[in-house]
Coordinates of C-alpha atoms and ligand atoms in Angstrom, one line a residue:
M1 CA -12.7 -10.3 70.4
S2 CA -12.0 -13.8 69.0
L3 CA -8.6 -14.6 67.5
A4 CA -10.2 -14.7 64.0
S5 CA -11.7 -11.3 64.4
R6 CA -8.4 -9.9 65.7
I7 CA -6.7 -11.2 62.7
M8 CA -9.4 -9.8 60.4
D9 CA -9.1 -6.5 62.2
F10 CA -5.3 -6.5 61.7
F11 CA -5.7 -7.1 57.9
K12 CA -8.4 -4.4 57.7
K13 CA -6.1 -1.9 59.3
K14 CA -3.4 -3.0 56.9
S15 CA -5.6 -2.5 53.9
E16 CA -6.7 1.0 55.3
V17 CA -3.1 1.9 55.4
K18 CA -2.6 0.9 51.8
E19 CA -5.7 3.0 50.8
V20 CA -4.2 6.0 52.6
E21 CA -1.0 5.4 50.7
I22 CA -2.7 5.3 47.3
I23 CA -4.4 8.7 48.1
A24 CA -1.2 10.2 49.3
K25 CA 0.6 9.1 46.2
Q26 CA -2.1 10.6 44.0
K27 CA -2.1 13.9 45.9
Q28 CA 1.7 14.2 45.7
E29 CA 1.8 13.2 42.1
K30 CA -0.4 16.2 41.2
M31 CA 2.2 18.4 42.7
G32 CA 5.0 16.6 40.8
K33 CA 6.3 15.0 44.0
L34 CA 6.7 11.4 45.2
S35 CA 4.9 10.2 48.3
A36 CA 6.6 10.0 51.7
R37 CA 6.6 6.2 51.4
Q38 CA 7.9 6.2 47.9
R39 CA 10.7 8.5 48.9
I40 CA 11.8 6.3 51.8
E41 CA 11.6 3.2 49.7
E42 CA 13.7 4.7 46.9
I43 CA 16.4 5.9 49.3
L44 CA 16.6 2.6 51.2
D45 CA 17.7 -0.8 49.9
P46 CA 14.7 -2.7 48.7
G47 CA 12.7 -4.4 51.4
T48 CA 14.7 -3.0 54.3
F49 CA 12.3 -0.3 55.5
H50 CA 10.7 -1.1 58.9
E51 CA 8.1 1.4 59.9
Y52 CA 7.2 2.2 63.5
D53 CA 4.5 4.2 65.2
L54 CA 2.0 3.7 62.4
F55 CA -1.0 4.1 64.8
V56 CA 0.2 7.2 66.7
Q57 CA -2.6 9.8 66.8
H58 CA -2.7 13.4 67.9
Q59 CA -4.6 14.5 71.0
A60 CA -5.5 18.0 69.8
E61 CA -9.0 19.2 70.6
D62 CA -9.3 22.7 69.1
F63 CA -10.7 23.8 65.7
G64 CA -12.4 20.5 65.1
M65 CA -9.2 18.5 65.4
D66 CA -10.8 16.1 67.8
K67 CA -12.9 14.8 64.9
K68 CA -9.9 14.5 62.5
E69 CA -8.0 11.3 62.3
L70 CA -4.7 12.1 60.6
P71 CA -3.0 8.9 59.2
R72 CA 0.4 8.4 61.0
D73 CA -0.1 12.0 62.1
G74 CA 1.5 13.1 58.9
V75 CA 4.9 11.5 59.3
L76 CA 6.5 8.1 58.6
T77 CA 9.3 6.9 60.8
G78 CA 11.5 3.8 60.8
T79 CA 14.8 2.1 60.1
G80 CA 16.4 0.6 57.1
K81 CA 19.6 0.2 55.1
I82 CA 21.3 2.2 52.4
M83 CA 23.9 0.2 50.4
G84 CA 24.0 -2.1 53.4
F85 CA 24.6 0.7 55.9
P86 CA 21.9 1.0 58.7
V87 CA 20.1 4.3 59.1
C88 CA 17.1 5.8 61.0
I89 CA 14.7 7.8 58.8
Y90 CA 11.6 9.9 58.8
A91 CA 9.5 11.5 56.0
Q92 CA 6.8 14.1 56.4
D93 CA 3.6 13.3 54.5
F94 CA 2.3 16.6 52.9
S95 CA -0.9 14.8 51.9
V96 CA -1.9 14.7 55.6
A97 CA -2.7 18.2 56.9
G98 CA 0.1 19.6 54.8
G99 CA 2.7 17.6 56.7
S100 CA 2.2 20.1 59.4
L101 CA 3.9 19.4 62.7
G102 CA 1.8 18.8 65.8
L103 CA 3.0 17.4 69.0
A104 CA 2.4 13.7 68.2
H105 CA 4.1 14.2 64.8
A106 CA 7.1 15.8 66.5
R107 CA 7.2 13.1 69.2
K108 CA 7.4 10.5 66.4
I109 CA 10.4 12.3 65.0
T110 CA 12.1 12.8 68.4
K111 CA 11.6 9.1 69.1
I112 CA 13.4 8.1 65.9
M113 CA 16.1 10.7 66.7
D114 CA 16.6 9.2 70.1
H115 CA 16.8 5.8 68.5
A116 CA 19.5 7.0 66.1
M117 CA 21.5 8.5 69.0
N118 CA 21.1 5.4 71.2
L119 CA 22.0 3.0 68.4
G120 CA 24.7 5.2 66.9
L121 CA 23.2 5.4 63.4
P122 CA 22.9 8.2 60.8
L123 CA 19.6 10.1 60.8
I124 CA 17.8 11.1 57.6
G125 CA 14.9 13.5 57.8
I126 CA 12.7 14.2 54.7
N127 CA 11.0 17.6 55.1
D128 CA 7.7 18.3 53.2
S129 CA 5.6 20.4 55.5
G130 CA 3.6 23.6 56.0
G131 CA 5.4 24.1 59.4
A132 CA 3.9 24.3 62.9
R133 CA 0.4 22.8 62.9
I134 CA -1.6 26.0 63.5
Q135 CA -4.5 24.3 65.3
E136 CA -2.1 22.8 67.9
G137 CA -0.7 26.2 69.0
V138 CA 2.1 26.2 71.4
N139 CA 2.3 22.4 71.4
S140 CA 3.5 22.5 67.8
L141 CA 6.2 25.0 68.9
A142 CA 7.1 22.7 71.7
G143 CA 7.5 19.9 69.2
Y144 CA 9.9 21.9 67.1
G145 CA 11.9 22.9 70.2
E146 CA 12.3 19.3 71.1
I147 CA 13.6 18.5 67.6
F148 CA 16.1 21.3 67.6
Y149 CA 17.3 20.3 71.0
R150 CA 18.0 16.8 69.8
N151 CA 19.6 18.0 66.5
T152 CA 22.0 19.9 68.6
R153 CA 22.7 17.1 71.0
A154 CA 23.3 14.7 68.1
S155 CA 25.6 17.1 66.3
G156 CA 29.0 15.6 66.0
V157 CA 27.7 12.2 67.4
I158 CA 25.8 10.8 64.5
P159 CA 25.7 12.2 60.9
Q160 CA 22.4 14.0 60.3
I161 CA 21.0 14.5 56.8
S162 CA 18.1 16.7 55.9
V163 CA 16.3 16.3 52.6
I164 CA 14.0 19.2 51.6
L165 CA 11.3 17.8 49.3
G166 CA 8.5 20.4 49.5
P167 CA 8.0 23.4 51.6
C168 CA 10.1 23.8 54.7
A169 CA 8.7 27.0 56.1
G170 CA 9.0 29.1 59.2
G171 CA 10.9 27.8 62.2
A172 CA 10.9 24.4 60.5
V173 CA 14.0 25.5 58.6
Y174 CA 16.1 25.4 61.7
S175 CA 16.1 21.6 62.0
P176 CA 17.8 21.2 58.6
A177 CA 20.1 24.2 59.4
L178 CA 21.3 22.3 62.5
T179 CA 22.1 19.2 60.6
D180 CA 25.2 18.3 58.7
F181 CA 24.0 18.0 55.1
V182 CA 21.0 19.5 53.4
F183 CA 19.7 18.2 50.0
V184 CA 17.5 20.2 47.8
V185 CA 15.7 19.5 44.5
D186 CA 15.0 21.9 41.7
K187 CA 11.4 23.2 41.6
I188 CA 10.4 21.1 44.6
S189 CA 12.3 22.4 47.6
K190 CA 11.2 25.7 49.2
M191 CA 12.9 26.9 52.3
F192 CA 12.1 30.2 54.0
I193 CA 11.5 31.8 57.4
T194 CA 8.8 34.2 56.2
G195 CA 6.8 33.4 53.0
P196 CA 6.1 35.7 50.0
E197 CA 2.8 36.9 51.5
V198 CA 4.4 38.1 54.8
I199 CA 7.1 39.8 52.8
K200 CA 4.5 41.5 50.7
T201 CA 2.5 42.7 53.7
V202 CA 5.5 43.8 55.8
L203 CA 7.9 45.1 53.1
G204 CA 5.6 45.6 50.1
E205 CA 7.9 43.5 48.0
E206 CA 6.6 40.9 45.6
I207 CA 8.7 37.7 45.2
S208 CA 7.9 34.2 44.1
M209 CA 8.5 31.3 46.5
E210 CA 11.1 29.9 44.0
D211 CA 13.1 33.2 43.9
L212 CA 12.8 33.6 47.7
G213 CA 14.0 30.1 48.8
G214 CA 13.9 27.7 45.9
A215 CA 16.6 25.0 45.5
R216 CA 18.9 27.1 43.4
V217 CA 18.8 29.9 45.8
Q218 CA 19.7 27.7 48.7
A219 CA 22.4 25.9 46.8
E220 CA 24.0 29.0 45.2
I221 CA 23.2 32.1 47.1
S222 CA 22.5 31.3 50.8
G223 CA 24.7 28.2 51.1
N224 CA 22.0 26.5 53.2
A225 CA 22.0 23.5 50.9
H226 CA 24.9 21.2 50.4
F227 CA 23.6 19.1 47.5
Y228 CA 21.5 20.2 44.6
A229 CA 19.7 17.8 42.3
E230 CA 17.4 18.2 39.2
S231 CA 15.1 15.4 40.3
E232 CA 14.1 13.4 43.4
Q233 CA 15.8 10.4 41.9
E234 CA 19.1 12.2 41.4
C235 CA 18.8 13.5 45.0
F236 CA 18.4 9.9 46.3
E237 CA 21.5 8.8 44.4
Q238 CA 23.5 11.6 46.0
I239 CA 22.3 10.6 49.5
K240 CA 23.4 7.0 48.8
Q241 CA 26.8 8.2 47.7
L242 CA 27.3 10.4 50.7
V243 CA 26.3 7.6 53.2
T244 CA 29.1 5.4 51.8
Y245 CA 31.8 8.0 52.6
I246 CA 30.9 8.7 56.3
P247 CA 30.9 6.5 59.4
W248 CA 27.8 5.5 61.3
N249 CA 28.8 7.6 64.3
N250 CA 31.7 9.5 65.9
R251 CA 33.1 6.3 67.6
K252 CA 33.7 4.7 64.2
K253 CA 35.7 5.3 61.0
A254 CA 34.1 5.3 57.6
D255 CA 34.1 1.8 56.2
P256 CA 37.0 1.2 53.7
F257 CA 36.4 0.3 50.1
P258 CA 38.7 -1.8 47.9
P259 CA 41.6 0.4 46.9
K260 CA 41.6 1.5 43.3
P261 CA 44.1 3.7 41.3
P262 CA 43.0 7.0 39.8
K263 CA 41.9 6.9 36.2
A264 CA 44.9 6.9 34.0
E265 CA 43.9 10.0 31.9
R266 CA 44.2 12.2 35.0
N267 CA 47.8 13.3 34.9
I268 CA 48.6 15.4 37.9
A269 CA 51.9 16.7 36.3
N270 CA 49.9 18.5 33.6
V271 CA 47.4 20.4 35.8
L272 CA 49.4 23.4 36.8
P273 CA 49.8 26.0 34.0
K274 CA 53.2 27.1 32.9
D275 CA 52.5 30.7 33.9
N276 CA 52.0 30.9 37.6
T277 CA 49.4 33.7 37.3
E278 CA 47.1 31.5 35.1
P279 CA 44.1 29.8 36.8
Y280 CA 43.4 26.0 36.7
D281 CA 40.7 23.8 38.1
V282 CA 41.8 22.3 41.4
R283 CA 39.2 19.5 40.9
D284 CA 41.7 18.2 38.3
V285 CA 44.3 17.8 41.1
I286 CA 41.7 16.2 43.4
Q287 CA 40.6 13.7 40.8
A288 CA 44.2 12.9 39.9
L289 CA 44.7 11.9 43.6
S290 CA 41.6 10.0 44.3
D291 CA 40.7 6.3 43.8
E292 CA 39.0 5.9 40.5
S293 CA 39.2 9.7 40.2
K294 CA 35.9 10.0 42.1
F295 CA 35.1 13.1 44.0
L296 CA 31.8 13.8 45.9
E297 CA 31.8 17.6 45.9
I298 CA 29.8 19.4 48.6
Q299 CA 28.3 22.9 48.3
K300 CA 29.4 22.9 44.7
Y301 CA 27.6 26.0 43.7
W302 CA 28.2 28.2 46.7
A303 CA 31.4 30.0 47.6
S304 CA 33.2 28.1 44.8
N305 CA 36.5 29.8 45.5
I306 CA 37.0 26.9 47.9
V307 CA 36.2 23.3 47.0
I308 CA 35.3 20.7 49.6
G309 CA 34.2 17.1 49.5
F310 CA 35.0 13.5 49.9
I311 CA 37.4 11.2 48.0
R312 CA 38.9 7.8 48.8
M313 CA 42.6 7.2 48.8
N314 CA 43.7 3.6 49.0
G315 CA 40.1 2.8 49.8
E316 CA 39.8 5.1 52.9
T317 CA 37.6 8.2 53.0
V318 CA 39.4 11.6 53.0
G319 CA 37.9 15.0 53.4
V320 CA 39.4 17.5 50.9
V321 CA 39.6 21.3 51.4
A322 CA 41.1 23.0 48.4
N323 CA 41.5 26.6 47.2
Q324 CA 40.0 27.0 43.7
P325 CA 42.3 29.2 41.6
L326 CA 39.5 29.3 38.9
V327 CA 37.3 31.5 41.1
L328 CA 38.6 34.7 42.7
A329 CA 42.1 33.2 42.5
G330 CA 41.0 30.9 45.4
V331 CA 41.0 33.6 48.1
L332 CA 39.5 33.1 51.5
D333 CA 36.5 35.3 52.1
V334 CA 33.5 35.4 54.3
D335 CA 31.6 32.6 52.6
S336 CA 34.5 30.3 51.7
S337 CA 35.7 30.6 55.3
D338 CA 32.3 29.4 56.6
K339 CA 32.2 26.7 54.1
A340 CA 35.6 25.3 54.9
A341 CA 35.3 25.7 58.6
R342 CA 32.1 23.7 58.9
F343 CA 33.4 20.9 56.8
I344 CA 36.6 20.7 58.7
R345 CA 34.6 20.3 61.9
F346 CA 32.5 17.6 60.3
C347 CA 35.5 15.6 59.3
D348 CA 37.1 16.1 62.7
S349 CA 34.0 14.9 64.5
F350 CA 33.7 11.8 62.4
N351 CA 37.3 10.7 62.2
I352 CA 37.8 11.5 58.6
P353 CA 41.4 12.6 57.7
I354 CA 41.7 16.0 56.1
L355 CA 43.7 16.7 53.0
T356 CA 44.2 20.5 52.3
L357 CA 45.4 21.6 48.9
V358 CA 46.8 25.1 49.0
D359 CA 47.0 27.8 46.3
L360 CA 45.7 31.2 47.4
P361 CA 46.9 34.8 47.4
G362 CA 45.4 35.3 50.9
Y363 CA 42.2 36.7 52.4
L364 CA 40.1 38.8 50.0
P365 CA 40.7 42.5 50.6
G366 CA 38.0 45.2 50.3
V367 CA 35.4 47.3 52.2
D368 CA 32.6 44.8 51.5
Q369 CA 34.5 42.0 53.0
E370 CA 35.7 44.0 56.0
H371 CA 32.2 45.1 56.7
A372 CA 30.7 41.7 56.2
G373 CA 33.0 40.4 59.0
V374 CA 35.9 38.7 57.1
I375 CA 37.8 38.9 60.4
R376 CA 35.2 37.0 62.3
H377 CA 34.5 34.5 59.5
G378 CA 38.1 34.1 58.5
A379 CA 38.9 33.2 62.1
K380 CA 36.6 30.2 61.8
V381 CA 39.1 28.5 59.5
L382 CA 41.9 29.0 62.0
Y383 CA 39.7 27.8 64.8
A384 CA 38.5 24.7 62.9
Y385 CA 41.9 23.6 61.8
S386 CA 43.5 24.3 65.2
E387 CA 40.8 22.4 67.0
A388 CA 40.8 19.4 64.7
T389 CA 42.7 16.5 66.1
V390 CA 42.1 14.1 63.2
L391 CA 45.0 13.4 60.8
K392 CA 45.8 16.7 58.9
M393 CA 47.8 16.6 55.7
T394 CA 48.6 19.6 53.6
V395 CA 50.0 20.0 50.1
I396 CA 51.1 23.5 49.1
M397 CA 50.9 23.5 45.3
R398 CA 51.5 27.1 44.4
K399 CA 50.7 30.3 46.2
A400 CA 50.6 30.3 50.0
Y401 CA 50.8 33.9 51.0
G402 CA 50.2 35.8 54.2
G403 CA 47.3 34.8 56.4
G404 CA 46.2 32.4 53.7
Y405 CA 49.4 30.3 54.2
I406 CA 48.7 30.0 58.0
A407 CA 45.0 29.4 57.7
M408 CA 45.2 26.6 55.1
C409 CA 46.3 24.0 57.6
S410 CA 49.9 25.1 58.0
R411 CA 52.3 23.3 60.3
H412 CA 51.6 26.2 62.8
L413 CA 48.0 25.0 63.2
A414 CA 49.4 21.5 63.9
A415 CA 49.2 19.9 60.5
D416 CA 50.8 16.4 60.8
F417 CA 52.3 16.4 57.3
V418 CA 53.1 19.4 55.2
F419 CA 54.3 18.8 51.6
A420 CA 55.1 21.4 49.0
W421 CA 55.5 21.1 45.3
P422 CA 58.6 22.8 43.7
T423 CA 56.2 25.4 42.4
A424 CA 55.2 26.5 45.9
E425 CA 55.5 30.2 46.8
I426 CA 55.4 30.6 50.5
A427 CA 55.9 34.2 51.7
V428 CA 54.2 37.1 53.5
M429 CA 52.8 38.4 50.3
G430 CA 53.2 38.1 46.5
P431 CA 56.5 39.3 44.9
E432 CA 54.9 42.4 43.2
G433 CA 53.3 43.8 46.4
A434 CA 56.3 42.9 48.5
A435 CA 58.8 44.5 46.2
N436 CA 56.7 47.7 46.0
I437 CA 56.8 48.1 49.7
I438 CA 60.3 47.0 50.8
F439 CA 62.1 48.5 47.8
K440 CA 59.9 51.6 47.6
K441 CA 62.8 54.0 47.9
E442 CA 65.1 52.2 45.5
I443 CA 62.4 52.0 42.9
E444 CA 61.3 55.6 43.2
S445 CA 64.9 57.0 43.0
A446 CA 66.0 54.7 40.2
P447 CA 66.6 56.3 36.8
N448 CA 64.3 53.6 35.3
P449 CA 61.8 52.8 38.1
D450 CA 60.0 50.1 36.0
E451 CA 63.2 48.3 35.3
M452 CA 64.2 48.5 38.9
R453 CA 60.8 47.2 40.0
K454 CA 61.2 44.2 37.7
Q455 CA 64.7 43.5 39.1
K456 CA 63.5 43.7 42.7
V457 CA 60.4 41.5 42.0
Q458 CA 62.8 39.0 40.5
E459 CA 65.1 39.2 43.5
Y460 CA 62.2 38.7 45.9
T461 CA 60.9 35.8 43.9
E462 CA 64.2 34.0 43.9
K463 CA 64.7 34.5 47.6
F464 CA 61.2 33.9 49.0
A465 CA 58.6 32.7 46.4
N466 CA 59.7 29.1 46.7
P467 CA 59.2 26.2 49.1
Y468 CA 62.8 26.0 50.3
K469 CA 62.8 28.8 52.9
A470 CA 59.8 27.1 54.6
A471 CA 61.4 23.7 54.2
S472 CA 64.7 24.9 55.8
A473 CA 62.7 26.1 58.8
G474 CA 61.0 22.7 59.1
Y475 CA 57.6 24.2 58.3
V476 CA 57.4 22.0 55.2
D477 CA 58.3 18.3 55.7
A478 CA 59.2 17.4 52.1
V479 CA 59.3 19.1 48.7
I480 CA 57.8 16.5 46.4
S481 CA 56.8 16.4 42.8
P482 CA 53.1 16.4 41.9
E483 CA 53.5 12.7 40.7
E484 CA 54.7 11.7 44.1
T485 CA 51.8 13.3 46.0
R486 CA 49.3 10.4 46.1
E487 CA 52.0 8.0 47.4
Y488 CA 53.1 10.5 50.1
I489 CA 49.5 11.1 51.2
I490 CA 48.6 7.4 51.3
H491 CA 51.8 6.7 53.3
A492 CA 50.9 9.5 55.7
M493 CA 47.5 8.0 56.2
Q494 CA 48.9 4.6 56.9
I495 CA 51.6 6.0 59.3
G496 CA 49.0 8.3 60.9
S497 CA 46.1 5.9 61.2
N498 CA 46.5 5.6 65.0
K499 CA 46.9 9.3 65.7
S500 CA 45.7 10.1 69.1
V501 CA 45.8 13.8 70.2
E502 CA 43.4 15.4 72.7
N503 CA 42.5 19.0 73.1
P504 CA 42.8 20.5 76.6
K505 CA 39.9 19.4 78.9
K506 CA 37.1 22.0 78.7
K507 CA 33.3 22.1 78.5
H508 CA 33.6 23.5 75.0
G509 CA 35.5 26.1 73.1
I510 CA 34.0 29.4 72.0
P511 CA 34.5 29.5 68.2
P512 CA 33.9 32.8 66.3
F513 CA 30.4 31.8 65.3
Ligands
HXC601 C1 -2.0 23.3 59.6 C2 -1.6 23.4 57.4 C3 -0.4 24.1 57.6 C4 -0.1 24.5 58.9 C5 -0.7 23.8 55.5 N1 -1.7 23.2 56.1 N2 0.1 24.4 56.4 N3 -2.4 23.0 58.4 N4 -0.9 24.0 59.9 N5 1.0 25.2 59.2 C6 -2.8 22.4 55.5 C7 -3.7 23.3 54.7 O1 -4.7 23.8 55.6 C8 -4.3 22.3 53.7 O2 -5.2 21.5 54.4 C9 -3.1 21.4 53.4 O3 -2.2 21.6 54.5 C10 -2.4 21.9 52.1 O4 -2.1 23.2 52.2 P1 -2.3 24.3 51.0 O5 -2.2 25.6 51.5 O6 -3.6 23.9 50.3 O7 -1.1 23.8 50.1 P2 -0.3 24.7 49.1 O8 -1.1 25.6 48.3 O9 0.6 23.7 48.4 O10 0.6 25.6 50.0 C11 1.6 25.0 50.9 C12 2.1 26.1 51.9 C13 1.0 26.8 52.6 C14 3.0 27.0 51.1 C15 3.0 25.3 52.8 O11 0.1 25.8 53.1 C16 1.5 27.7 53.7 O12 1.9 28.8 53.4 N6 1.3 27.2 54.9 C17 1.8 27.9 56.0 C18 3.3 28.0 56.0 C19 3.8 28.8 57.2 O13 3.8 30.0 57.3 N7 4.2 28.0 58.2 C20 4.8 28.6 59.3 C21 3.9 28.3 60.4 S1 4.7 29.0 61.8 P3 -6.5 20.8 53.6 O14 -7.3 20.2 54.8 O15 -7.2 21.9 52.9 O16 -5.9 19.8 52.7 C22 6.0 28.0 62.2 C23 6.7 28.5 63.4 C24 7.5 27.4 63.9 O17 6.2 27.1 61.6 C25 8.5 28.0 64.9 C26 9.4 26.9 65.4 C27 10.5 27.6 66.1

């Protein structure tokens, strides 16, 4: 082939690719979705996407596959930048054989995953696929296995982000489940292990795909999704935000931003209600502490009795774990324990200091919780905080009772700094319950039991429901006013920026999974 015909051939191939992209765009548009290429281009900074393995083809021979050329084998892979941060990325193309995953498709994904690991870069995977390519049989399953293996190896080494922008069915769901953050979009994302047809055949139950595993279900009920958006564009904005808060890999810290004060209208002194039994929104405290009062909340709609997410303080990323008195009085239960524990482990893996804001009556009592394994799930919080060697700062705002006090990053789980507001109540249990137990005889034998109960509750409150007992034992480092909190935390972060503590040498621990 002459040089001229080689160049002609190159341009012919390029124009064929463009044609395929136009068809893909049209097919996806009909389903109310963007094409794989559009998605990548909208997530990445303009002009930064470099695609690889464009010409990879499958080697399958059965069911007429030998005659089928599948453009890019149904997946785009490459590198690019988000707000200047480098990332590796792939996007399944549903317009090609339903984005189904055959061996070549999987190997393109595992190659970009290996790239992300070797280069120490975050990995973003966009899922839009009918699952294992049926015609490729066990080779498709092998492909999934090789992805899961890499997801697991990469866990805690590079941040992994999954974006569900179409079906993600069958075993395919396990790759996102192994990654750190899952994004879903209303009416577009569908995640399930067994589809509605199988459910109908096996269980005789009718359910729509939306009700089974739509975006809202995954964000609100199952907790599989960390971010929910109304549109693909909103989802891409969320991804861009997230990437700015996290480091490229576990050897780095998140890049700092220019320090900014919180917005003036957020007055931390006014958040706590006068009556200590009244709820309040802990997000008001978080926003009063954070630079520009910005807060990127994670798993906002699931287990909302605990609030987790990222803020910046003095320009540095901080992971926040906060009880939410607005929901179930902020108790720890099965789901909120899972939510907190996983986030703590993410922060610890990626050198993000953890700020814990405490206000909870304890673990949620009840048969349902006991039977659902609140012991096992609750233990995850203890494990995650105890294992974390990153800087740990705790502020006890109000209630810190019983196991809840210990679990929420107390001094006893090796918190580096524990501060308490004057409103803190740190004790084995709330004054009512405590008085009823320890003064049972006095109350019962009193001429006016109600009056006696009130008196004993008062006595207990004065003695124990305050921060000073804990402070006198050294469990609390300083009793500070709400207005002083931001300054104390920023100081702690500066003092603790070189913290270096190692866990005992071991292959790995055995957390209560
Ligand atoms: C091969 C597939 C495919 C698959 C879809 N297609 N899924 N090809 N293998 N798994 C093809 C279709 O043949 C069709 O090709 C095109 O993709 C679009 O599919 P439609 O069914 O027309 O689209 P739609 O009506 O939108 O339905 C999408 C869908 C449905 C809900 C995803 O296709 C579906 O239910 N697929 C199977 C989902 C599933 O059960 N997957 C699990 C597989 S087992 P043409 O040529 O007509 O355009 C699995 C196990 C993995 O994944 C285990 C790993 C541990």
